[in-house]
């Protein structure tokens, strides 16, 4: 089960691939892009609707490039939390980019929509709150999948422990509290 998300943990470093389970459907997107291009070409020849051909080129290019992006780049993304360098790195095919300093991390929260949710890392840098999406959108119906359960039961708790987020202390001022 440790091979989910290519998850690795050591004393000073933690890494995982946040989008490894996202299906890219590159074949479906390329076929639909080609069908849109062919239909736009046929419509432009039958009805002299030249702007339709241009729209079909744009739509098919977006479909094909989106499929290639998800297959080649997004599914190969890795997050590395490194305590020795005090940084969160995002590694893609284009290289290694420092996202934030680990000592600025505030919390890991779950952001939910109507049909899905995802986890977000919040940090404070230079009086601004920065939010980094740690996972892809997870559909509510997929909560029982082993991949999602591994994320919620292993990766997120270990990440909170790794970043020392479990020991939160809340202070109250006495003038705002009532006695019981």
GROMACS .gro file of C-alpha atoms in nm:
model
  180
    1UNK     CA    1   0.000   0.000   0.000
    2UNK     CA    2   0.302   0.228   0.038
    3UNK     CA    3   0.323   0.269  -0.341
    4UNK     CA    4   0.011   0.490  -0.350
    5UNK     CA    5   0.114   0.845  -0.441
    6UNK     CA    6   0.480   0.730  -0.447
    7UNK     CA    7   0.479   0.833  -0.080
    8UNK     CA    8   0.813   0.835   0.104
    9UNK     CA    9   0.901   0.958   0.451
   10UNK     CA   10   1.234   1.002   0.628
   11UNK     CA   11   1.340   1.205   0.929
   12UNK     CA   12   1.416   1.518   0.727
   13UNK     CA   13   1.214   1.474   0.410
   14UNK     CA   14   0.867   1.374   0.295
   15UNK     CA   15   0.753   1.343  -0.064
   16UNK     CA   16   0.453   1.231  -0.266
   17UNK     CA   17   0.293   1.270  -0.608
   18UNK     CA   18  -0.037   1.453  -0.547
   19UNK     CA   19  -0.194   1.384  -0.888
   20UNK     CA   20  -0.075   1.030  -0.961
   21UNK     CA   21  -0.424   0.880  -0.964
   22UNK     CA   22  -0.581   1.145  -1.191
   23UNK     CA   23  -0.678   0.980  -1.515
   24UNK     CA   24  -0.572   1.192  -1.809
   25UNK     CA   25  -0.789   1.029  -2.079
   26UNK     CA   26  -0.539   1.144  -2.339
   27UNK     CA   27  -0.676   0.908  -2.604
   28UNK     CA   28  -1.035   1.022  -2.549
   29UNK     CA   29  -0.935   1.389  -2.558
   30UNK     CA   30  -0.728   1.344  -2.876
   31UNK     CA   31  -1.010   1.155  -3.049
   32UNK     CA   32  -1.267   1.417  -2.947
   33UNK     CA   33  -1.030   1.692  -3.062
   34UNK     CA   34  -0.992   1.526  -3.401
   35UNK     CA   35  -1.372   1.478  -3.428
   36UNK     CA   36  -1.430   1.848  -3.349
   37UNK     CA   37  -1.171   1.944  -3.611
   38UNK     CA   38  -1.324   1.716  -3.876
   39UNK     CA   39  -1.679   1.835  -3.802
   40UNK     CA   40  -1.566   2.199  -3.820
   41UNK     CA   41  -1.397   2.131  -4.152
   42UNK     CA   42  -1.706   1.959  -4.294
   43UNK     CA   43  -1.937   2.238  -4.175
   44UNK     CA   44  -1.712   2.507  -4.322
   45UNK     CA   45  -1.711   2.336  -4.664
   46UNK     CA   46  -2.087   2.272  -4.666
   47UNK     CA   47  -2.212   2.610  -4.551
   48UNK     CA   48  -1.925   2.854  -4.614
   49UNK     CA   49  -1.902   2.909  -4.240
   50UNK     CA   50  -1.527   2.979  -4.218
   51UNK     CA   51  -1.534   3.108  -3.860
   52UNK     CA   52  -1.669   2.766  -3.751
   53UNK     CA   53  -1.349   2.604  -3.880
   54UNK     CA   54  -1.139   2.846  -3.676
   55UNK     CA   55  -1.345   2.769  -3.365
   56UNK     CA   56  -1.307   2.396  -3.426
   57UNK     CA   57  -0.929   2.439  -3.453
   58UNK     CA   58  -0.921   2.627  -3.122
   59UNK     CA   59  -1.146   2.378  -2.940
   60UNK     CA   60  -0.955   2.076  -3.070
   61UNK     CA   61  -0.620   2.236  -2.977
   62UNK     CA   62  -0.745   2.301  -2.621
   63UNK     CA   63  -0.871   1.942  -2.588
   64UNK     CA   64  -0.550   1.786  -2.719
   65UNK     CA   65  -0.314   2.010  -2.519
   66UNK     CA   66  -0.517   1.955  -2.201
   67UNK     CA   67  -0.485   1.578  -2.242
   68UNK     CA   68  -0.112   1.602  -2.309
   69UNK     CA   69  -0.061   1.839  -2.013
   70UNK     CA   70  -0.236   1.607  -1.768
   71UNK     CA   71  -0.058   1.297  -1.900
   72UNK     CA   72   0.293   1.434  -1.937
   73UNK     CA   73   0.324   1.712  -1.678
   74UNK     CA   74   0.055   1.712  -1.410
   75UNK     CA   75   0.069   1.338  -1.333
   76UNK     CA   76   0.448   1.363  -1.292
   77UNK     CA   77   0.438   1.641  -1.029
   78UNK     CA   78   0.605   1.571  -0.694
   79UNK     CA   79   0.589   1.767  -0.369
   80UNK     CA   80   0.895   1.747  -0.143
   81UNK     CA   81   0.881   1.878   0.213
   82UNK     CA   82   1.243   1.923   0.319
   83UNK     CA   83   1.327   2.010   0.681
   84UNK     CA   84   1.700   2.049   0.616
   85UNK     CA   85   1.636   2.329   0.365
   86UNK     CA   86   1.313   2.441   0.541
   87UNK     CA   87   1.121   2.442   0.213
   88UNK     CA   88   0.837   2.289   0.016
   89UNK     CA   89   0.945   2.209  -0.338
   90UNK     CA   90   0.728   2.133  -0.639
   91UNK     CA   91   0.909   1.923  -0.896
   92UNK     CA   92   0.780   1.903  -1.253
   93UNK     CA   93   0.942   1.823  -1.585
   94UNK     CA   94   1.057   2.186  -1.600
   95UNK     CA   95   1.253   2.165  -1.279
   96UNK     CA   96   1.242   2.219  -0.905
   97UNK     CA   97   1.061   2.524  -0.768
   98UNK     CA   98   1.055   2.639  -0.407
   99UNK     CA   99   0.694   2.706  -0.309
  100UNK     CA  100   0.716   2.820   0.057
  101UNK     CA  101   0.925   2.801   0.370
  102UNK     CA  102   0.809   2.530   0.609
  103UNK     CA  103   0.828   2.754   0.915
  104UNK     CA  104   0.554   2.974   0.761
  105UNK     CA  105   0.300   2.690   0.735
  106UNK     CA  106  -0.016   2.759   0.934
  107UNK     CA  107  -0.248   2.465   0.866
  108UNK     CA  108  -0.373   2.195   0.630
  109UNK     CA  109  -0.744   2.230   0.562
  110UNK     CA  110  -1.001   2.050   0.355
  111UNK     CA  111  -1.186   2.273   0.108
  112UNK     CA  112  -1.511   2.127  -0.010
  113UNK     CA  113  -1.745   2.206  -0.292
  114UNK     CA  114  -2.083   2.062  -0.370
  115UNK     CA  115  -1.957   1.737  -0.523
  116UNK     CA  116  -1.586   1.723  -0.434
  117UNK     CA  117  -1.316   1.840  -0.197
  118UNK     CA  118  -0.938   1.884  -0.184
  119UNK     CA  119  -0.668   1.959   0.072
  120UNK     CA  120  -0.497   2.297   0.092
  121UNK     CA  121  -0.179   2.400   0.273
  122UNK     CA  122  -0.204   2.754   0.410
  123UNK     CA  123   0.098   2.962   0.497
  124UNK     CA  124   0.170   3.320   0.589
  125UNK     CA  125   0.436   3.508   0.398
  126UNK     CA  126   0.487   3.882   0.413
  127UNK     CA  127   0.145   3.954   0.567
  128UNK     CA  128  -0.032   3.755   0.293
  129UNK     CA  129  -0.194   3.416   0.324
  130UNK     CA  130  -0.076   3.179   0.054
  131UNK     CA  131  -0.276   2.866  -0.029
  132UNK     CA  132  -0.123   2.568  -0.206
  133UNK     CA  133  -0.345   2.291  -0.334
  134UNK     CA  134  -0.200   1.963  -0.201
  135UNK     CA  135  -0.432   1.724  -0.383
  136UNK     CA  136  -0.646   1.706  -0.688
  137UNK     CA  137  -1.022   1.735  -0.649
  138UNK     CA  138  -1.164   1.422  -0.490
  139UNK     CA  139  -1.525   1.334  -0.566
  140UNK     CA  140  -1.740   1.271  -0.259
  141UNK     CA  141  -1.845   0.935  -0.398
  142UNK     CA  142  -1.480   0.819  -0.406
  143UNK     CA  143  -1.421   0.852  -0.031
  144UNK     CA  144  -1.412   0.475   0.010
  145UNK     CA  145  -1.142   0.422  -0.257
  146UNK     CA  146  -0.817   0.283  -0.112
  147UNK     CA  147  -0.619   0.567  -0.272
  148UNK     CA  148  -0.832   0.835  -0.106
  149UNK     CA  149  -0.833   0.650   0.227
  150UNK     CA  150  -0.452   0.623   0.211
  151UNK     CA  151  -0.433   0.997   0.150
  152UNK     CA  152  -0.660   1.077   0.443
  153UNK     CA  153  -0.534   0.814   0.688
  154UNK     CA  154  -0.160   0.817   0.610
  155UNK     CA  155  -0.034   1.112   0.409
  156UNK     CA  156  -0.228   1.404   0.562
  157UNK     CA  157  -0.176   1.297   0.929
  158UNK     CA  158   0.195   1.226   0.872
  159UNK     CA  159   0.231   1.558   0.694
  160UNK     CA  160   0.067   1.739   0.987
  161UNK     CA  161   0.300   1.558   1.225
  162UNK     CA  162   0.601   1.629   1.002
  163UNK     CA  163   0.517   2.001   1.002
  164UNK     CA  164   0.431   2.004   1.376
  165UNK     CA  165   0.076   2.119   1.310
  166UNK     CA  166  -0.084   1.884   1.563
  167UNK     CA  167   0.020   2.091   1.863
  168UNK     CA  168  -0.206   2.392   1.817
  169UNK     CA  169  -0.258   2.618   2.115
  170UNK     CA  170  -0.551   2.856   2.127
  171UNK     CA  171  -0.536   3.156   2.359
  172UNK     CA  172  -0.843   3.341   2.478
  173UNK     CA  173  -0.847   3.684   2.630
  174UNK     CA  174  -1.044   3.688   2.955
  175UNK     CA  175  -1.248   3.994   2.865
  176UNK     CA  176  -1.408   3.803   2.573
  177UNK     CA  177  -1.485   3.487   2.773
  178UNK     CA  178  -1.772   3.435   3.010
  179UNK     CA  179  -1.762   3.241   3.331
  180UNK     CA  180  -1.965   2.927   3.364
   0.00000   0.00000   0.00000
